[in-house]
CSV table of C-alpha atoms and ligand atoms in Angstrom, one decimal:
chain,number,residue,atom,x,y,z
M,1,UNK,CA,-10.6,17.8,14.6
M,2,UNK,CA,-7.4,18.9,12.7
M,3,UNK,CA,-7.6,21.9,10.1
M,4,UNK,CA,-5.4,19.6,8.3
M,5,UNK,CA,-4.6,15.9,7.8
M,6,UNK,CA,-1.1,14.7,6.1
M,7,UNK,CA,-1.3,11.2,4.5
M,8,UNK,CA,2.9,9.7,5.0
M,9,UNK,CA,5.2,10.3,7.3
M,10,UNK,CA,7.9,11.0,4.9
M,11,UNK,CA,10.2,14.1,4.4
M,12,UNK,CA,7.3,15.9,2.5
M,13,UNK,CA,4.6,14.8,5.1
M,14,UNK,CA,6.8,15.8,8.3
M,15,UNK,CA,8.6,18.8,7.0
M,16,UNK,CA,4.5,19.8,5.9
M,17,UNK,CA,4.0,19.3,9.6
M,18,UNK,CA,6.5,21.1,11.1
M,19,UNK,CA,5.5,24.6,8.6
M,20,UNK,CA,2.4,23.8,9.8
M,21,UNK,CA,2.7,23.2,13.6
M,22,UNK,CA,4.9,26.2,13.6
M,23,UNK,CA,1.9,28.5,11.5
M,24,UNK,CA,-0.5,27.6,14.2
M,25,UNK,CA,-2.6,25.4,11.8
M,26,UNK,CA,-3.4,22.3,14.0
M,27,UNK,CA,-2.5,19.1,11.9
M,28,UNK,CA,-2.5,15.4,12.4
M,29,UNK,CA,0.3,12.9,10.4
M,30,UNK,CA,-1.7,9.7,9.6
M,31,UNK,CA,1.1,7.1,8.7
M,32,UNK,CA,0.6,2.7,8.4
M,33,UNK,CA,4.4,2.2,8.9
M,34,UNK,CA,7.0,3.6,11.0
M,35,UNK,CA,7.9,7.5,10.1
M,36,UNK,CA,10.4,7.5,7.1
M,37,UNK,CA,9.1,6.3,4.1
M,38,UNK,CA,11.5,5.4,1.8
M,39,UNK,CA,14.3,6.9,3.8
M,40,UNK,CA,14.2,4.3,6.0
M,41,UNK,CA,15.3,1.8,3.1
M,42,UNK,CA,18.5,3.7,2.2
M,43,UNK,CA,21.6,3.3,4.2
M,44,UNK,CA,23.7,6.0,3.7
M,45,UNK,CA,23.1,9.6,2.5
M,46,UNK,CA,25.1,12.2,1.5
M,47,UNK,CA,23.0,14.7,-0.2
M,48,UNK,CA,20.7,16.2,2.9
M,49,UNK,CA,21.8,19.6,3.1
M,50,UNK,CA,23.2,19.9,6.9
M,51,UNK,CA,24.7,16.1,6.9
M,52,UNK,CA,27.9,14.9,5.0
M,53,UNK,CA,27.1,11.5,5.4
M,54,UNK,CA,23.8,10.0,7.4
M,55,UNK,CA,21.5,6.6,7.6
M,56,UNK,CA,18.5,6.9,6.0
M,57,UNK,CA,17.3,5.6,9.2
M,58,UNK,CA,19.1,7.7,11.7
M,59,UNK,CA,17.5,11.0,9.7
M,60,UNK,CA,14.1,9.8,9.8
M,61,UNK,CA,14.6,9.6,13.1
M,62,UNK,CA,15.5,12.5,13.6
M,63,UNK,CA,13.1,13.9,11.8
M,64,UNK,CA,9.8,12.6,13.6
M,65,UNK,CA,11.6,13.2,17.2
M,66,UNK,CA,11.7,17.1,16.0
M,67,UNK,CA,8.5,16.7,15.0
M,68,UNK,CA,6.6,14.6,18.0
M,69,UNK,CA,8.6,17.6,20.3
M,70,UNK,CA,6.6,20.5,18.5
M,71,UNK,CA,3.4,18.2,19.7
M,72,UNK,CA,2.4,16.7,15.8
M,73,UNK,CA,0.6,13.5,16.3
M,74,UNK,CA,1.9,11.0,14.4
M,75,UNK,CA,-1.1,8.3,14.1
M,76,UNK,CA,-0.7,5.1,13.4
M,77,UNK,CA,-3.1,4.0,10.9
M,78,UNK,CA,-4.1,3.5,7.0
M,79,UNK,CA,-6.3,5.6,5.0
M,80,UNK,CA,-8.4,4.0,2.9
M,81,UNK,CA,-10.6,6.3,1.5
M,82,UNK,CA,-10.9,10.2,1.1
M,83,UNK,CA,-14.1,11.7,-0.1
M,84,UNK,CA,-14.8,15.3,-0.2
M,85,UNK,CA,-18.1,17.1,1.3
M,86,UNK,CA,-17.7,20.9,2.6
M,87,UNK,CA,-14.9,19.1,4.5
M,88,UNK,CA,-12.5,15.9,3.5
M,89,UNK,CA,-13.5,13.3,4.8
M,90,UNK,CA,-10.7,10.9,5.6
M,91,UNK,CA,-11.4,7.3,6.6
M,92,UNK,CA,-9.0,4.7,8.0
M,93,UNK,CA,-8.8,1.7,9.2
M,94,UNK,CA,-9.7,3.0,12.8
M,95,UNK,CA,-12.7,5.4,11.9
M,96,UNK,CA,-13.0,8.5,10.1
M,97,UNK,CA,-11.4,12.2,10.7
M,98,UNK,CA,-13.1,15.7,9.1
M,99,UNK,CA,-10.1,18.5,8.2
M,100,UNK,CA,-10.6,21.5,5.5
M,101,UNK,CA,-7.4,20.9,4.0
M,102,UNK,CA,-5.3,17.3,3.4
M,103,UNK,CA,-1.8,17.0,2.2
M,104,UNK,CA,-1.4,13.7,0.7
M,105,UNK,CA,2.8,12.7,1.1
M,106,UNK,CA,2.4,9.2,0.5
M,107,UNK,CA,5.1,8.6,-1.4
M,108,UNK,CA,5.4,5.0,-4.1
M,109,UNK,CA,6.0,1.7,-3.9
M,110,UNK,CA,8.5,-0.3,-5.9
M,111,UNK,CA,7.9,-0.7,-9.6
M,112,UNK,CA,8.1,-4.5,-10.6
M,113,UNK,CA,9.8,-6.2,-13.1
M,114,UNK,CA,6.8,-8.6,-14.1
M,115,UNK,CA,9.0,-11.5,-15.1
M,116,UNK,CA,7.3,-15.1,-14.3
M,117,UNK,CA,8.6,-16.0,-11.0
M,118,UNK,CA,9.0,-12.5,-9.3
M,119,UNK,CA,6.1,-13.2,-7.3
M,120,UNK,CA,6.8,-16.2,-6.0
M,121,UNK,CA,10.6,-16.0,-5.3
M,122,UNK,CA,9.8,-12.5,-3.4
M,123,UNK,CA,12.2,-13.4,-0.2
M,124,UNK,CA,13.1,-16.3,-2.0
M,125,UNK,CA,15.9,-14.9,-4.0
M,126,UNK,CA,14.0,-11.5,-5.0
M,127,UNK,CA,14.1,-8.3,-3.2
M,128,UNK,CA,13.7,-4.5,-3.5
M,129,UNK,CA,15.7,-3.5,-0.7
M,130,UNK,CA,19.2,-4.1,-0.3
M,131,UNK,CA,19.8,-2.7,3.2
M,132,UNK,CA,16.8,-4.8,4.0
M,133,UNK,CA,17.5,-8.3,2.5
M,134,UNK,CA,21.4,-7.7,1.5
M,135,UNK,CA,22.5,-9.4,4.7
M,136,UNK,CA,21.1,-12.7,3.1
M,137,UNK,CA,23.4,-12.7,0.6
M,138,UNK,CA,26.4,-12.1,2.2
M,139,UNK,CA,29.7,-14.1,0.0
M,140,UNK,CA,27.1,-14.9,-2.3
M,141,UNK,CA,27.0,-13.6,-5.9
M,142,UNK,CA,23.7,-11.2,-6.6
M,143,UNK,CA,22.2,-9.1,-9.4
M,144,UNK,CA,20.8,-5.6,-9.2
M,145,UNK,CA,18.1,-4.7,-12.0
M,146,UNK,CA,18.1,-0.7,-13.0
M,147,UNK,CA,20.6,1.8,-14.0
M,148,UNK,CA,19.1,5.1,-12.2
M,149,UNK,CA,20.6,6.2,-9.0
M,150,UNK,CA,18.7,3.6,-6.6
M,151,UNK,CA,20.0,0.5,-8.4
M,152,UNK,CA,23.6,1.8,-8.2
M,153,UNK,CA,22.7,3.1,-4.9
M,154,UNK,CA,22.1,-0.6,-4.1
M,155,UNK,CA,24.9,-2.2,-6.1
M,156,UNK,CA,27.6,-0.3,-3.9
M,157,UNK,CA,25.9,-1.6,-0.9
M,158,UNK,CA,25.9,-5.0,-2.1
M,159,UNK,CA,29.5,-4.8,-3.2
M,160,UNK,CA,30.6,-4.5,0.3
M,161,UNK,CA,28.4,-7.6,1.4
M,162,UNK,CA,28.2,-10.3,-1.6
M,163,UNK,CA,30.9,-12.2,-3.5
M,164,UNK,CA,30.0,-10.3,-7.0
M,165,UNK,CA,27.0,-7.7,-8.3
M,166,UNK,CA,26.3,-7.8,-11.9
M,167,UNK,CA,23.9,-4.6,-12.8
M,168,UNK,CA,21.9,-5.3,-15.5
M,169,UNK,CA,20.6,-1.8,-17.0
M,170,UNK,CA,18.3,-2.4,-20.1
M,171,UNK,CA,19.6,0.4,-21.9
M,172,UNK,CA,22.1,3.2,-20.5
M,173,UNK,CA,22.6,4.5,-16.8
M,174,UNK,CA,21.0,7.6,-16.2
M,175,UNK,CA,22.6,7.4,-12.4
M,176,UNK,CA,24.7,10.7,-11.7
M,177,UNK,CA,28.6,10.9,-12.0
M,178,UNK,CA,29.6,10.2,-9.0
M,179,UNK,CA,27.8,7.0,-8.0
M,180,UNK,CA,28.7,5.6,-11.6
M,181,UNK,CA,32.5,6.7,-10.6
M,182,UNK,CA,32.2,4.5,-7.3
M,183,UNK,CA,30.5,1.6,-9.3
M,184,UNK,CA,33.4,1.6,-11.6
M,185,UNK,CA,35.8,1.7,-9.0
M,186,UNK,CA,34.7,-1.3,-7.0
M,187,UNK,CA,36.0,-4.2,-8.2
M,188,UNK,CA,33.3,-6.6,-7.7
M,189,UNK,CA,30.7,-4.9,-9.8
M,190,UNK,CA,30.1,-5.9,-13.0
M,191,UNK,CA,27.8,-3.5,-14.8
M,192,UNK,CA,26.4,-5.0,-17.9
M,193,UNK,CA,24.1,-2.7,-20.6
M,194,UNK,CA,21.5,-3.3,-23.2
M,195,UNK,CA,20.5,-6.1,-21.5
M,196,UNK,CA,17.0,-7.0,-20.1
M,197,UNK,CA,15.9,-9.8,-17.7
M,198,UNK,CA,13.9,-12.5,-19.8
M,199,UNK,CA,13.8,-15.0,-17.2
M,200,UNK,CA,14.5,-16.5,-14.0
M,201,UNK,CA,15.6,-20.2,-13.3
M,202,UNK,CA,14.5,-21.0,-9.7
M,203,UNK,CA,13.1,-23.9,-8.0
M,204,UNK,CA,12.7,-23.2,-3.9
M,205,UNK,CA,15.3,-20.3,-4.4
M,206,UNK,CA,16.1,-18.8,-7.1
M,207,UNK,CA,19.0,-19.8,-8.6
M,208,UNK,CA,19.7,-18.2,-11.9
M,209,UNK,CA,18.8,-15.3,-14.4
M,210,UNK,CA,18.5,-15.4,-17.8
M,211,UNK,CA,19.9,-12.3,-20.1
M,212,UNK,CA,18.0,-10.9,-23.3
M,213,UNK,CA,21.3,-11.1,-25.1
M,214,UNK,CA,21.2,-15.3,-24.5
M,215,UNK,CA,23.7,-15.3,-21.1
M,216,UNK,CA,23.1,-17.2,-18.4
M,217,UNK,CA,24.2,-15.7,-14.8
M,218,UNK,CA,24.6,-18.0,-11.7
M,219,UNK,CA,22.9,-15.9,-8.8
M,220,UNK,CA,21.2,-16.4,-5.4
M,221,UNK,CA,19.6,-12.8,-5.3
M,222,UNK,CA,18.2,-10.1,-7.7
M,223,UNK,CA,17.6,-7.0,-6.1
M,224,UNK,CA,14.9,-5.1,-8.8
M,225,UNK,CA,15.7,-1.1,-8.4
M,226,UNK,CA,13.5,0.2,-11.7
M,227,UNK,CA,11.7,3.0,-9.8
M,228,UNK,CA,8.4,3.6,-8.3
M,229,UNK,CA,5.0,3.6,-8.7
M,230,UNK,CA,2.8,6.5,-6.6
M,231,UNK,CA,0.7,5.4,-3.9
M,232,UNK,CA,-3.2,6.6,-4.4
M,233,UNK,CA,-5.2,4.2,-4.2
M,234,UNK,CA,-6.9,5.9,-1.7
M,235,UNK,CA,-7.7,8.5,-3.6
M,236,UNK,CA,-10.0,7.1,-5.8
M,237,UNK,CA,-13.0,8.7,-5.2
M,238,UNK,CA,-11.5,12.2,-5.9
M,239,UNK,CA,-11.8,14.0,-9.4
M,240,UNK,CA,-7.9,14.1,-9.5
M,241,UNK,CA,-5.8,15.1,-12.3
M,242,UNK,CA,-3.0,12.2,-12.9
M,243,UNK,CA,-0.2,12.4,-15.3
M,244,UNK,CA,1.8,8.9,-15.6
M,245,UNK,CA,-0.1,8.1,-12.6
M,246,UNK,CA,1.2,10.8,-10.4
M,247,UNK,CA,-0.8,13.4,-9.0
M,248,UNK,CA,-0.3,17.1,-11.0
M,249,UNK,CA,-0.2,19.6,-8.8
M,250,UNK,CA,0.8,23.9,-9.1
M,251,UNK,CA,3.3,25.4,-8.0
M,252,UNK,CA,1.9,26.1,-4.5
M,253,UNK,CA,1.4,21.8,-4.6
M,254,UNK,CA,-2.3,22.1,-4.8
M,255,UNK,CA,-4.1,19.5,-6.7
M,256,UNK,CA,-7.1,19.8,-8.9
M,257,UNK,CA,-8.9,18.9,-6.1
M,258,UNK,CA,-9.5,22.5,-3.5
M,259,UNK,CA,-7.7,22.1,-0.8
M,260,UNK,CA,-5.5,18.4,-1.7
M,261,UNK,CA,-2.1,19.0,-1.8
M,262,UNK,CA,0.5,16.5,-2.9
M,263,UNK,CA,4.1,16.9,-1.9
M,264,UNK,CA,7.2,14.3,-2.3
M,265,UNK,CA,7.4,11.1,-4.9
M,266,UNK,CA,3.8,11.1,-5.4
M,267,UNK,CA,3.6,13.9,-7.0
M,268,UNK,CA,4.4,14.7,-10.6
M,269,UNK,CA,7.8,16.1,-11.1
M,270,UNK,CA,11.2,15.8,-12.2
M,271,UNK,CA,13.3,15.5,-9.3
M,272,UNK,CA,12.3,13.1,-6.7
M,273,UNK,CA,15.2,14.0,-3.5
M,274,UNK,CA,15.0,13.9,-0.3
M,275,UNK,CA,15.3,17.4,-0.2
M,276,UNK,CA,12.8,18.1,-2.7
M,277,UNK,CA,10.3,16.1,-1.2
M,278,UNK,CA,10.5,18.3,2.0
M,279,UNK,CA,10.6,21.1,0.2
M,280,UNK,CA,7.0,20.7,-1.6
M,281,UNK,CA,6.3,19.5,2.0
M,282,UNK,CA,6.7,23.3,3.1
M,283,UNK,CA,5.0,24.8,0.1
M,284,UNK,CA,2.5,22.7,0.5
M,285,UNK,CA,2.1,24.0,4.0
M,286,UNK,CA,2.6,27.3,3.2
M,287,UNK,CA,0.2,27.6,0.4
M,288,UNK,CA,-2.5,26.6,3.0
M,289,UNK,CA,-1.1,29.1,5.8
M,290,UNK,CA,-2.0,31.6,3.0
M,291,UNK,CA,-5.6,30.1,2.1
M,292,UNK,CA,-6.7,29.7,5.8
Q,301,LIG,P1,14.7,6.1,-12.0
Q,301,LIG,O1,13.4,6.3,-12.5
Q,301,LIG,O2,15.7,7.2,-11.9
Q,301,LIG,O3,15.5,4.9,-12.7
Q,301,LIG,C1,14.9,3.7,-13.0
Q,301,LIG,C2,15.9,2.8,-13.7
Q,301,LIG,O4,15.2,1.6,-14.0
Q,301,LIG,C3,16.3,3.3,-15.1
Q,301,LIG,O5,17.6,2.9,-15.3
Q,301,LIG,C4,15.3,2.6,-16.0
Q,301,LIG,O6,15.8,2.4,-17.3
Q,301,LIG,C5,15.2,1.3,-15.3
Q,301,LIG,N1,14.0,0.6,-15.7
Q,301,LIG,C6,12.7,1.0,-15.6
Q,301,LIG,N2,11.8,0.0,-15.9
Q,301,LIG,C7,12.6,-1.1,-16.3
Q,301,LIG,C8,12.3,-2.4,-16.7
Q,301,LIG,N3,11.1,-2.8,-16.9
Q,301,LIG,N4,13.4,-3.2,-16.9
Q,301,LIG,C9,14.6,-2.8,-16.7
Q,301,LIG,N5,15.0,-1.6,-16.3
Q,301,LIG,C10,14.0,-0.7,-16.1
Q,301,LIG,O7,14.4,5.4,-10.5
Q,301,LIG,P2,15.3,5.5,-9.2
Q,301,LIG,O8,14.6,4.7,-8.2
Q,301,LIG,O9,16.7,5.0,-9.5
Q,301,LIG,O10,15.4,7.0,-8.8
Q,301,LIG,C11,14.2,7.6,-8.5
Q,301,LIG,C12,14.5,9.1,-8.1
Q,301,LIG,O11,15.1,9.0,-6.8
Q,301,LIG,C13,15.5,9.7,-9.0
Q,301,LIG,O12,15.2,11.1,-9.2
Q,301,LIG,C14,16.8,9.6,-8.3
Q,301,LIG,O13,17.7,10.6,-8.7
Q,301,LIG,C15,16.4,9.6,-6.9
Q,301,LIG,N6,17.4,8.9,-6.0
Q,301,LIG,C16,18.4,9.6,-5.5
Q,301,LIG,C17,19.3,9.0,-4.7
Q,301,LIG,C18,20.4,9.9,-4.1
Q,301,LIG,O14,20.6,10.9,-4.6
Q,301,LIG,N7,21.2,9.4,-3.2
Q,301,LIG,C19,19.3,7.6,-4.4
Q,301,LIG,C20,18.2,6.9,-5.0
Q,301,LIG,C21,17.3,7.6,-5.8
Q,301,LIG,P3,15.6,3.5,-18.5
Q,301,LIG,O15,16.7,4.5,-18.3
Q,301,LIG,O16,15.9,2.7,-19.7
Q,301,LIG,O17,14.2,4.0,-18.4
């Protein structure tokens, strides 16, 4: 039995594993997908300290090798509920594991648009992954919905791939300097503001958006970039404190609940980085180095 059990094999869940491992505090990764987490979705990245430019891919690799060589399991398989006695108890798919603490660095899912069609035209003409799906669209012209630093993010890499990108961004774009710089620069983007999506003209693919402001675009792919919402479904059978739908931690990343800590995109903050995330990782891990 682990003393402690990490939900997501993200930054925050593997960086909380390797402070662990290295405090002596026997934990166990529990993660449904391949390690990464969203990571895994992003091509290039250029803001992890220690890399000037790596795929989002070739550093989660990276950092689940560094973690399987300290001996971290890394299982495969889904929580799907947590309940808490003397102990957590933590049940998956497979069965159910006992651990005194749990660090839950699960990370969120997509936010969608909820225009009529979304649904159905999901690989159809819809995505929310451009290095997953962009290769489908390759001459073609697309649409990217959002205006923070993943739409942009995925604009760029579309530019490279598709015939035109129009970003729609409902208001302004909150994206930093420097990816708004490259956006501007590329002469294939064309990023349009104050506009919203208000409908989508499809019939086995999707073949056109319609604008707020009354414009029509001709498009074969919208790729919807709007944010995230946390993943915690699992949790519901805790007495957790939620702001927005995020988990609220303190400063050492302890939840309301004793002994839950929360670290990366699920937890309520106001930078959501790679970096970040594996930093509340190691305070997370920290804080229950101190507590043991
Ligand atoms: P953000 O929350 O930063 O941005 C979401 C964007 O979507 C905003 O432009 C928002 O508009 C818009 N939006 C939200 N809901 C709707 C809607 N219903 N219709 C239309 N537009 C909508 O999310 P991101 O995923 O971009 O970024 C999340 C975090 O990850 C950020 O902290 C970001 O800095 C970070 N990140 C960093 C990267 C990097 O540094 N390389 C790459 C990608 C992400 P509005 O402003 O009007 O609310």
């Amino acid at each position: 039995m682990p003393k402690c059990v990490i939900v997501g094999a993200g930054p925050a869940g593997m960086n909380a594993a390797l402070y662990l491992k290295r405090a002596g505090i026997d934990v166990s990764i529990i993660e449904k997908n391949i390690p990464g987490g969203e990571m895994l979705k992003t091509n290039k990245i250029e803001n992890y300290l220690g890399f000037s430019e790596i795929d989002g891919g070739d550093l989660a690799l990276k950092m689940s090798a560094q973690i399987k060589k300290i001996g971290v399991p890394i299982i495969k398989d889904e929580v799907l509920n947590i309940t808490k006695k003397k102990k957590f108890e933590i049940v998956t798919k497979k069965g159910t594991i006992q651990a005194d603490y749990v660090i839950v660095a699960t990370g969120r899912t997509p936010r969608k648009l909820g225009v009529l069609g979304e649904d159905d035209m999901l690989n159809r003409g819809i995505s929310y992954c451009a290095v997953c799906d962009g290769a489908f669209y390759r001459g073609l012209d697309v649409a990217v919905v959002g205006g923070g630093d993943s739409a942009l993010t995925e604009a760029l890499y579309l530019a490279d791939l598709c015939n035109k990108v129009y970003v729609l961004v409902r208001k302004d774009v909150r994206a930093n300097e420097i990816l708004q710089n490259r956006v501007k620069a590329k002469k294939n983007i064309v990023l349009l503001k104050n506009v919203q999506v208000s409908a989508l003209n499809y019939s086995d693919k999707l073949s056109q958006v319609i604008l707020s402001d009354g414009n029509k675009l001709d498009i074969s792919g919208m790729f919807i970039a709007i944010g995230g919402i946390p993943k915690l479904d699992f949790l519901a059978n805790l007495d957790l404190n939620l702001k927005n739908g995020y988990i609220k931690t303190n400063d050492n990343m302890e939840s309301s609940v004793k002994g839950l800590y929360a670290a990366g995109d699920v937890r309520d903050k106001d930078f959501y980085q790679i970096i970040t995330a594996a930093s509340d990782g190691a305070i997370a891990a920290l804080s229950i180095k101190e507590d043991v």
